[in-house]
PDB file of C-alpha atoms in Angstrom:
ATOM      1  CA  MET E   1     116.036  91.847  50.823  1.00  0.00           C
ATOM      2  CA  GLY E   2     113.670  93.164  54.009  1.00  0.00           C
ATOM      3  CA  ASP E   3     111.057  94.435  51.898  1.00  0.00           C
ATOM      4  CA  ASN E   4     110.075  90.729  50.189  1.00  0.00           C
ATOM      5  CA  ASP E   5     108.666  87.921  51.711  1.00  0.00           C
ATOM      6  CA  PHE E   6     111.542  85.684  52.024  1.00  0.00           C
ATOM      7  CA  ASN E   7     110.918  82.757  54.442  1.00  0.00           C
ATOM      8  CA  GLY E   8     112.574  79.580  55.180  1.00  0.00           C
ATOM      9  CA  ILE E   9     116.070  78.689  54.158  1.00  0.00           C
ATOM     10  CA  LEU E  10     118.689  80.649  52.547  1.00  0.00           C
ATOM     11  CA  PRO E  11     118.608  80.615  48.940  1.00  0.00           C
ATOM     12  CA  SER E  12     121.884  79.172  48.001  1.00  0.00           C
ATOM     13  CA  GLU E  13     120.915  80.822  43.767  1.00  0.00           C
ATOM     14  CA  ILE E  14     121.941  84.065  46.037  1.00  0.00           C
ATOM     15  CA  PHE E  15     125.666  82.934  46.316  1.00  0.00           C
ATOM     16  CA  GLN E  16     125.603  82.684  42.292  1.00  0.00           C
ATOM     17  CA  LEU E  17     125.256  86.422  42.068  1.00  0.00           C
ATOM     18  CA  THR E  18     128.870  87.432  41.206  1.00  0.00           C
ATOM     19  CA  ASN E  19     127.820  91.054  40.922  1.00  0.00           C
ATOM     20  CA  LEU E  20     126.256  91.149  44.446  1.00  0.00           C
ATOM     21  CA  VAL E  21     127.559  94.197  46.210  1.00  0.00           C
ATOM     22  CA  LEU E  22     125.124  94.339  48.976  1.00  0.00           C
ATOM     23  CA  LEU E  23     123.681  91.349  50.967  1.00  0.00           C
ATOM     24  CA  GLU E  24     121.464  92.711  53.771  1.00  0.00           C
ATOM     25  CA  MET E  25     119.140  90.457  55.784  1.00  0.00           C
ATOM     26  CA  ASN E  26     118.588  92.159  59.041  1.00  0.00           C
ATOM     27  CA  ASP E  27     114.777  93.245  58.320  1.00  0.00           C
ATOM     28  CA  LEU E  28     113.948  89.594  57.869  1.00  0.00           C
ATOM     29  CA  GLY E  29     114.969  88.559  61.496  1.00  0.00           C
ATOM     30  CA  GLU E  30     113.922  84.696  62.060  1.00  0.00           C
ATOM     31  CA  LYS E  31     112.129  84.476  59.113  1.00  0.00           C
ATOM     32  CA  ILE E  32     114.995  82.863  57.377  1.00  0.00           C
ATOM     33  CA  ARG E  33     117.777  80.643  58.468  1.00  0.00           C
ATOM     34  CA  GLY E  34     120.438  78.652  56.893  1.00  0.00           C
ATOM     35  CA  SER E  35     124.086  78.582  56.565  1.00  0.00           C
ATOM     36  CA  ILE E  36     126.692  80.620  54.609  1.00  0.00           C
ATOM     37  CA  PRO E  37     127.900  78.286  51.728  1.00  0.00           C
ATOM     38  CA  GLU E  38     131.264  77.790  50.297  1.00  0.00           C
ATOM     39  CA  SER E  39     130.014  79.866  47.223  1.00  0.00           C
ATOM     40  CA  ILE E  40     130.187  82.670  49.215  1.00  0.00           C
ATOM     41  CA  GLY E  41     133.549  83.148  47.761  1.00  0.00           C
ATOM     42  CA  ARG E  42     132.311  83.503  44.432  1.00  0.00           C
ATOM     43  CA  LEU E  43     131.073  86.879  45.666  1.00  0.00           C
ATOM     44  CA  SER E  44     134.225  88.962  44.985  1.00  0.00           C
ATOM     45  CA  ARG E  45     132.279  92.166  44.957  1.00  0.00           C
ATOM     46  CA  LEU E  46     130.476  91.986  48.054  1.00  0.00           C
ATOM     47  CA  GLU E  47     131.033  95.010  50.029  1.00  0.00           C
ATOM     48  CA  SER E  48     128.105  94.328  52.959  1.00  0.00           C
ATOM     49  CA  LEU E  49     127.272  91.405  54.425  1.00  0.00           C
ATOM     50  CA  ASP E  50     124.590  92.379  56.800  1.00  0.00           C
ATOM     51  CA  ALA E  51     122.968  89.569  58.823  1.00  0.00           C
ATOM     52  CA  GLU E  52     122.161  90.004  62.183  1.00  0.00           C
ATOM     53  CA  GLU E  53     119.955  87.943  64.157  1.00  0.00           C
ATOM     54  CA  VAL E  54     118.848  85.824  61.114  1.00  0.00           C
ATOM     55  CA  LEU E  55     119.235  82.455  62.376  1.00  0.00           C
ATOM     56  CA  LEU E  56     122.368  81.665  60.626  1.00  0.00           C
ATOM     57  CA  THR E  57     123.834  78.311  61.547  1.00  0.00           C
ATOM     58  CA  GLY E  58     127.228  76.269  60.866  1.00  0.00           C
ATOM     59  CA  THR E  59     130.471  77.284  60.137  1.00  0.00           C
ATOM     60  CA  ILE E  60     131.992  80.444  58.225  1.00  0.00           C
ATOM     61  CA  PRO E  61     133.390  79.135  55.271  1.00  0.00           C
ATOM     62  CA  THR E  62     137.241  79.800  54.728  1.00  0.00           C
ATOM     63  CA  GLN E  63     136.137  80.851  51.135  1.00  0.00           C
ATOM     64  CA  ILE E  64     134.936  84.439  52.875  1.00  0.00           C
ATOM     65  CA  GLY E  65     138.641  85.441  52.142  1.00  0.00           C
ATOM     66  CA  HIS E  66     137.785  85.749  48.668  1.00  0.00           C
ATOM     67  CA  CYS E  67     135.229  88.185  49.132  1.00  0.00           C
ATOM     68  CA  THR E  68     138.312  90.971  48.898  1.00  0.00           C
ATOM     69  CA  SER E  69     135.611  93.904  48.445  1.00  0.00           C
ATOM     70  CA  LEU E  70     134.174  93.564  51.893  1.00  0.00           C
ATOM     71  CA  LYS E  71     133.912  96.354  54.107  1.00  0.00           C
ATOM     72  CA  ILE E  72     131.151  95.091  56.323  1.00  0.00           C
ATOM     73  CA  PHE E  73     130.970  92.023  57.898  1.00  0.00           C
ATOM     74  CA  ASN E  74     127.829  92.420  60.379  1.00  0.00           C
ATOM     75  CA  VAL E  75     126.691  88.509  61.416  1.00  0.00           C
ATOM     76  CA  PRO E  76     126.276  89.212  65.503  1.00  0.00           C
ATOM     77  CA  SER E  77     123.210  87.182  67.568  1.00  0.00           C
ATOM     78  CA  ASN E  78     123.119  84.142  65.132  1.00  0.00           C
ATOM     79  CA  GLU E  79     123.743  80.646  65.827  1.00  0.00           C
ATOM     80  CA  LEU E  80     127.511  80.441  64.113  1.00  0.00           C
ATOM     81  CA  GLU E  81     129.916  78.253  65.675  1.00  0.00           C
ATOM     82  CA  GLY E  82     133.300  76.651  64.834  1.00  0.00           C
ATOM     83  CA  ASP E  83     136.141  77.617  63.814  1.00  0.00           C
ATOM     84  CA  PHE E  84     136.266  81.596  62.811  1.00  0.00           C
ATOM     85  CA  PRO E  85     138.337  81.657  59.473  1.00  0.00           C
ATOM     86  CA  SER E  86     141.347  83.333  59.675  1.00  0.00           C
ATOM     87  CA  GLU E  87     141.192  84.506  56.429  1.00  0.00           C
ATOM     88  CA  VAL E  88     138.749  87.197  57.546  1.00  0.00           C
ATOM     89  CA  GLY E  89     142.118  88.773  58.839  1.00  0.00           C
ATOM     90  CA  ALA E  90     143.402  89.286  55.486  1.00  0.00           C
ATOM     91  CA  LEU E  91     140.402  91.183  54.416  1.00  0.00           C
ATOM     92  CA  LYS E  92     141.996  94.537  53.855  1.00  0.00           C
ATOM     93  CA  GLU E  93     138.809  96.962  52.890  1.00  0.00           C
ATOM     94  CA  LEU E  94     136.912  95.964  56.388  1.00  0.00           C
ATOM     95  CA  ASP E  95     135.621  98.868  58.361  1.00  0.00           C
ATOM     96  CA  TYR E  96     133.252  97.157  60.409  1.00  0.00           C
ATOM     97  CA  VAL E  97     133.158  93.552  61.937  1.00  0.00           C
ATOM     98  CA  ASP E  98     130.390  92.447  64.076  1.00  0.00           C
ATOM     99  CA  VAL E  99     130.805  89.010  64.511  1.00  0.00           C
ATOM    100  CA  LYS E 100     129.795  88.945  68.820  1.00  0.00           C
ATOM    101  CA  GLU E 101     127.340  86.493  70.477  1.00  0.00           C
ATOM    102  CA  ASN E 102     127.694  83.645  68.011  1.00  0.00           C
ATOM    103  CA  LYS E 103     129.352  80.454  69.294  1.00  0.00           C
ATOM    104  CA  PHE E 104     132.743  80.401  68.008  1.00  0.00           C
ATOM    105  CA  LYS E 105     135.408  78.429  69.445  1.00  0.00           C
ATOM    106  CA  LEU E 106     137.659  80.934  71.531  1.00  0.00           C
ATOM    107  CA  PRO E 107     140.134  82.640  71.243  1.00  0.00           C
ATOM    108  CA  LEU E 108     139.748  83.649  67.479  1.00  0.00           C
ATOM    109  CA  PRO E 109     142.761  83.348  65.138  1.00  0.00           C
ATOM    110  CA  ASP E 110     145.590  85.352  66.057  1.00  0.00           C
ATOM    111  CA  GLU E 111     144.911  86.879  62.189  1.00  0.00           C
ATOM    112  CA  VAL E 112     141.650  88.288  63.048  1.00  0.00           C
ATOM    113  CA  CYS E 113     142.440  89.919  66.155  1.00  0.00           C
ATOM    114  CA  ALA E 114     145.443  91.434  64.672  1.00  0.00           C
ATOM    115  CA  ILE E 115     143.291  93.625  62.432  1.00  0.00           C
ATOM    116  CA  ALA E 116     141.433  95.135  65.555  1.00  0.00           C
ATOM    117  CA  THR E 117     143.523  98.325  65.749  1.00  0.00           C
ATOM    118  CA  ASP E 118     143.109  98.745  61.621  1.00  0.00           C
ATOM    119  CA  VAL E 119     139.245  98.111  61.812  1.00  0.00           C
ATOM    120  CA  PRO E 120     137.088 101.535  63.115  1.00  0.00           C
ATOM    121  CA  ASN E 121     134.470  99.150  64.569  1.00  0.00           C
ATOM    122  CA  PHE E 122     135.508  95.689  65.624  1.00  0.00           C
ATOM    123  CA  PHE E 123     133.227  94.002  67.826  1.00  0.00           C
ATOM    124  CA  VAL E 124     133.881  90.153  68.631  1.00  0.00           C
ATOM    125  CA  GLY E 125     132.761  90.017  72.001  1.00  0.00           C
ATOM    126  CA  SER E 126     134.490  89.432  75.624  1.00  0.00           C
ATOM    127  CA  GLY E 127     137.568  87.346  75.729  1.00  0.00           C
ATOM    128  CA  ALA E 128     137.579  86.377  72.130  1.00  0.00           C
ATOM    129  CA  CYS E 129     140.922  88.106  71.305  1.00  0.00           C
ATOM    130  CA  ALA E 130     143.729  87.549  73.683  1.00  0.00           C
ATOM    131  CA  SER E 131     145.113  91.180  72.985  1.00  0.00           C
ATOM    132  CA  LYS E 132     141.711  93.081  72.703  1.00  0.00           C
ATOM    133  CA  GLU E 133     138.596  92.826  74.352  1.00  0.00           C
ATOM    134  CA  ALA E 134     135.513  94.351  72.041  1.00  0.00           C
TER     135      ALA E 134
END
């Protein structure tokens, strides 16, 4: 998406693209903002959600747990808040998680922190997990 002229609210239509494999918004920086809708759960083939410093707001919906192909979950330095969904801990394909520098309620759920040893690149921020400082 970085080579496009997107500007404004994250289009909800993106989350209707059920065959979407890559959702990469890093290059957009602060040109785009919005929240991750519950409809993200429709993206069962999504392998990468890469949205560093994109001004994402709100909570991460529990439907993220339906993204069973997700390998990269990179959403640091946004304005995400609230309870972090424990469903992320059940995503078996993950090999990169970076959610630091958001406003989640801490500590993160045990289900999420438990995958820290299985996910080679696991970055949640200091104090986010009782068992692992990352």
